[in-house]
Amino acid sequence: MEYIRITKENIDKEHICCAMSGQQSLAKKEWLKQRFEEGLVFYRSAERGKCFIEYIPAENAWVPIEAAGWLYINYLWVSGSLKGHGVCILCAEGRKREFLADPKFLTHKGFKVSDTSDCGINLMYLPLAESAQSPKFKACAKHPKVEENGFVLYYTDQCPYTYYWVPKVQEAAKEHGIPFKAIHVTEKETAQNVPAPVT
């Protein structure tokens, strides 16, 4: 299988798989451009939309974990004839959620749960050296809590679909009389300290 490495030099002309077009694609591409200097790597299959992986040194991941020296996989997407060859890092405890990897599949591939948040999100890892210290959630992610009443949504431009879903969640909260606050996270340091395991 052939792969294309997406870089700062070619990103404007390359398809990036999950971000199909429009504002979502532009926001995601801008976010990626800023992460390349932090060690982010993005590969996709030459066959559009079938397979891609995005990973970064864990110290620069936009999630609140302590995993110095580890590699953090932001995304791994596999579909069609390529499906069944991939793994990821975050999953939901005991079940699959649409936006996270399947925990049964990760366990089958040798991943282990290294930490679990109070809201049921697991941090899984595949140790390459038995002496390696396992990664863990920061306290803000392990015990997520906000002071505000209602629904507080933290989001980044890492996922291109936030431009679609954030207004939908806001609309649903309004319809049900739930106080709502959206917080657009635009800096790595903020993302690494949000009171949630997933943004």
CSV table of C-alpha atoms in Angstrom, one decimal:
chain,number,residue,atom,x,y,z
A,1,MET,CA,0.0,0.0,0.0
A,2,GLU,CA,1.2,3.5,-0.8
A,3,TYR,CA,1.1,6.3,1.7
A,4,ILE,CA,1.4,10.1,1.4
A,5,ARG,CA,3.0,12.1,4.2
A,6,ILE,CA,1.1,15.4,4.7
A,7,THR,CA,3.5,18.2,5.4
A,8,LYS,CA,3.4,22.0,5.7
A,9,GLU,CA,4.6,22.1,2.1
A,10,ASN,CA,1.9,20.0,0.5
A,11,ILE,CA,-1.1,20.2,2.9
A,12,ASP,CA,-2.9,22.9,0.9
A,13,LYS,CA,-3.2,20.7,-2.2
A,14,GLU,CA,-3.7,17.3,-0.4
A,15,HIS,CA,-7.0,15.7,0.8
A,16,ILE,CA,-6.9,15.0,4.5
A,17,CYS,CA,-9.5,12.3,4.7
A,18,CYS,CA,-12.0,13.2,7.4
A,19,ALA,CA,-12.1,16.9,6.6
A,20,MET,CA,-13.8,16.8,3.2
A,21,SER,CA,-14.3,20.4,2.3
A,22,GLY,CA,-15.3,23.9,3.3
A,23,GLN,CA,-14.6,25.6,6.6
A,24,GLN,CA,-14.0,22.3,8.4
A,25,SER,CA,-11.2,21.4,6.0
A,26,LEU,CA,-9.6,24.9,6.3
A,27,ALA,CA,-9.7,25.0,10.1
A,28,LYS,CA,-8.3,21.4,10.4
A,29,LYS,CA,-5.5,22.2,7.9
A,30,GLU,CA,-4.6,25.4,9.8
A,31,TRP,CA,-4.5,23.4,13.0
A,32,LEU,CA,-2.3,20.8,11.5
A,33,LYS,CA,0.1,23.4,10.0
A,34,GLN,CA,0.7,24.7,13.5
A,35,ARG,CA,1.3,21.2,15.0
A,36,PHE,CA,3.9,20.1,12.4
A,37,GLU,CA,6.6,22.1,14.2
A,38,GLU,CA,5.7,20.2,17.5
A,39,GLY,CA,6.4,16.8,15.9
A,40,LEU,CA,3.0,16.0,14.5
A,41,VAL,CA,3.0,13.4,11.7
A,42,PHE,CA,0.1,12.8,9.3
A,43,TYR,CA,0.1,10.0,6.8
A,44,ARG,CA,-2.8,8.9,4.5
A,45,SER,CA,-3.2,6.1,2.0
A,46,ALA,CA,-2.8,7.1,-1.6
A,47,GLU,CA,-6.4,5.8,-2.0
A,48,ARG,CA,-8.4,8.8,-0.7
A,49,GLY,CA,-10.6,8.4,2.3
A,50,LYS,CA,-9.5,4.8,3.2
A,51,CYS,CA,-6.8,5.1,5.8
A,52,PHE,CA,-5.0,7.8,7.7
A,53,ILE,CA,-3.0,8.3,10.9
A,54,GLU,CA,-2.2,11.4,12.8
A,55,TYR,CA,0.3,11.2,15.8
A,56,ILE,CA,2.4,13.4,17.9
A,57,PRO,CA,4.9,13.2,20.8
A,58,ALA,CA,2.6,12.8,23.8
A,59,GLU,CA,4.2,16.0,25.4
A,60,ASN,CA,2.6,18.0,22.6
A,61,ALA,CA,-0.8,16.1,22.5
A,62,TRP,CA,-3.9,18.2,22.9
A,63,VAL,CA,-5.2,16.0,25.7
A,64,PRO,CA,-4.6,16.2,29.5
A,65,ILE,CA,-2.3,13.3,29.9
A,66,GLU,CA,1.1,12.7,31.5
A,67,ALA,CA,3.0,10.5,29.1
A,68,ALA,CA,6.6,11.8,28.6
A,69,GLY,CA,8.5,9.9,26.0
A,70,TRP,CA,5.3,8.3,24.6
A,71,LEU,CA,3.8,8.7,21.2
A,72,TYR,CA,0.1,9.8,21.2
A,73,ILE,CA,-2.2,8.8,18.3
A,74,ASN,CA,-4.7,11.5,17.7
A,75,TYR,CA,-6.5,9.7,14.9
A,76,LEU,CA,-6.4,6.5,13.1
A,77,TRP,CA,-9.1,5.9,10.5
A,78,VAL,CA,-9.4,2.7,8.5
A,79,SER,CA,-12.3,1.9,6.2
A,80,GLY,CA,-13.3,-0.3,3.3
A,81,SER,CA,-10.9,-3.0,2.4
A,82,LEU,CA,-8.3,-1.6,4.8
A,83,LYS,CA,-10.6,-1.9,7.8
A,84,GLY,CA,-9.3,-4.1,10.6
A,85,HIS,CA,-5.7,-3.1,10.6
A,86,GLY,CA,-5.8,-0.1,13.1
A,87,VAL,CA,-5.6,0.9,16.7
A,88,CYS,CA,-6.0,4.0,18.8
A,89,ILE,CA,-5.4,5.4,22.3
A,90,LEU,CA,-8.6,6.7,23.9
A,91,CYS,CA,-11.7,4.5,24.2
A,92,ALA,CA,-14.8,4.3,26.4
A,93,GLU,CA,-14.7,2.0,29.3
A,94,GLY,CA,-16.3,-1.3,28.4
A,95,ARG,CA,-18.0,-0.2,25.2
A,96,LYS,CA,-17.5,1.6,21.9
A,97,ARG,CA,-18.4,5.2,21.4
A,98,GLU,CA,-18.7,6.7,17.9
A,99,PHE,CA,-15.8,9.2,18.4
A,100,LEU,CA,-13.4,6.7,20.2
A,101,ALA,CA,-11.7,3.4,19.4
A,102,ASP,CA,-13.3,0.1,20.1
A,103,PRO,CA,-11.8,-1.2,23.5
A,104,LYS,CA,-12.3,-4.9,22.6
A,105,PHE,CA,-10.3,-4.4,19.4
A,106,LEU,CA,-7.5,-2.5,21.2
A,107,THR,CA,-7.3,-5.2,23.9
A,108,HIS,CA,-7.2,-7.9,21.1
A,109,LYS,CA,-4.2,-6.0,19.6
A,110,GLY,CA,-2.3,-6.1,22.9
A,111,PHE,CA,-3.2,-2.7,24.3
A,112,LYS,CA,-3.7,-2.3,28.0
A,113,VAL,CA,-5.7,0.2,30.1
A,114,SER,CA,-3.3,2.5,31.8
A,115,ASP,CA,-5.8,4.9,33.3
A,116,THR,CA,-9.6,5.6,33.5
A,117,SER,CA,-11.4,8.8,34.0
A,118,ASP,CA,-14.4,9.2,36.3
A,119,CYS,CA,-16.6,9.6,33.2
A,120,GLY,CA,-15.6,6.3,31.7
A,121,ILE,CA,-12.9,7.2,29.2
A,122,ASN,CA,-9.9,4.9,29.2
A,123,LEU,CA,-6.4,5.7,28.2
A,124,MET,CA,-4.9,2.6,26.6
A,125,TYR,CA,-1.3,1.9,25.7
A,126,LEU,CA,0.8,-0.6,23.9
A,127,PRO,CA,4.1,-0.9,25.7
A,128,LEU,CA,7.2,-1.5,23.6
A,129,ALA,CA,9.5,-1.8,26.6
A,130,GLU,CA,8.3,-3.6,29.8
A,131,SER,CA,10.2,-1.1,31.9
A,132,ALA,CA,8.4,1.9,30.4
A,133,GLN,CA,6.2,3.9,32.9
A,134,SER,CA,2.6,3.8,31.7
A,135,PRO,CA,0.9,7.0,30.6
A,136,LYS,CA,-1.8,8.5,32.8
A,137,PHE,CA,-4.5,11.2,32.8
A,138,LYS,CA,-3.8,14.5,34.5
A,139,ALA,CA,-6.1,15.0,37.5
A,140,CYS,CA,-8.2,17.5,35.5
A,141,ALA,CA,-9.1,14.7,33.0
A,142,LYS,CA,-9.2,11.8,35.5
A,143,HIS,CA,-11.7,13.7,37.7
A,144,PRO,CA,-13.5,16.1,35.3
A,145,LYS,CA,-15.4,18.9,37.0
A,146,VAL,CA,-16.5,22.4,36.1
A,147,GLU,CA,-17.9,25.1,38.3
A,148,GLU,CA,-20.6,26.2,35.9
A,149,ASN,CA,-24.1,24.7,35.9
A,150,GLY,CA,-25.4,23.2,32.8
A,151,PHE,CA,-23.5,21.9,29.8
A,152,VAL,CA,-19.9,23.1,29.2
A,153,LEU,CA,-18.4,22.0,25.9
A,154,TYR,CA,-14.6,22.3,25.3
A,155,TYR,CA,-13.6,22.0,21.6
A,156,THR,CA,-10.6,22.5,19.3
A,157,ASP,CA,-10.1,22.8,15.6
A,158,GLN,CA,-8.4,19.3,15.7
A,159,CYS,CA,-11.7,17.8,14.7
A,160,PRO,CA,-13.2,19.3,11.5
A,161,TYR,CA,-16.8,18.4,12.6
A,162,THR,CA,-16.9,20.8,15.5
A,163,TYR,CA,-18.2,23.5,13.2
A,164,TYR,CA,-21.2,21.3,12.6
A,165,TRP,CA,-21.8,19.8,16.1
A,166,VAL,CA,-21.1,22.8,18.4
A,167,PRO,CA,-24.2,24.7,17.1
A,168,LYS,CA,-26.3,21.5,17.2
A,169,VAL,CA,-25.4,20.9,20.9
A,170,GLN,CA,-26.1,24.6,21.7
A,171,GLU,CA,-29.5,24.4,20.0
A,172,ALA,CA,-30.4,21.2,21.8
A,173,ALA,CA,-29.4,22.7,25.2
A,174,LYS,CA,-31.5,25.8,24.4
A,175,GLU,CA,-34.5,23.7,23.5
A,176,HIS,CA,-34.3,21.8,26.8
A,177,GLY,CA,-33.6,24.9,28.9
A,178,ILE,CA,-30.1,23.7,29.8
A,179,PRO,CA,-27.5,26.5,30.4
A,180,PHE,CA,-24.8,26.1,27.8
A,181,LYS,CA,-21.2,27.4,27.4
A,182,ALA,CA,-18.9,26.6,24.5
A,183,ILE,CA,-15.2,27.1,25.1
A,184,HIS,CA,-13.0,27.1,21.9
A,185,VAL,CA,-9.6,25.9,22.9
A,186,THR,CA,-6.9,27.4,20.6
A,187,GLU,CA,-3.7,26.7,22.6
A,188,LYS,CA,-1.9,23.4,23.4
A,189,GLU,CA,-1.3,24.4,27.0
A,190,THR,CA,-5.1,25.0,27.5
A,191,ALA,CA,-6.0,21.7,25.8
A,192,GLN,CA,-3.6,19.9,28.0
A,193,ASN,CA,-5.4,21.2,31.1
A,194,VAL,CA,-9.1,21.1,30.3
A,195,PRO,CA,-11.4,19.4,32.8
A,196,ALA,CA,-12.2,16.6,30.5
A,197,PRO,CA,-10.4,13.6,29.0
A,198,VAL,CA,-11.7,14.4,25.5
A,199,THR,CA,-12.2,17.8,23.7
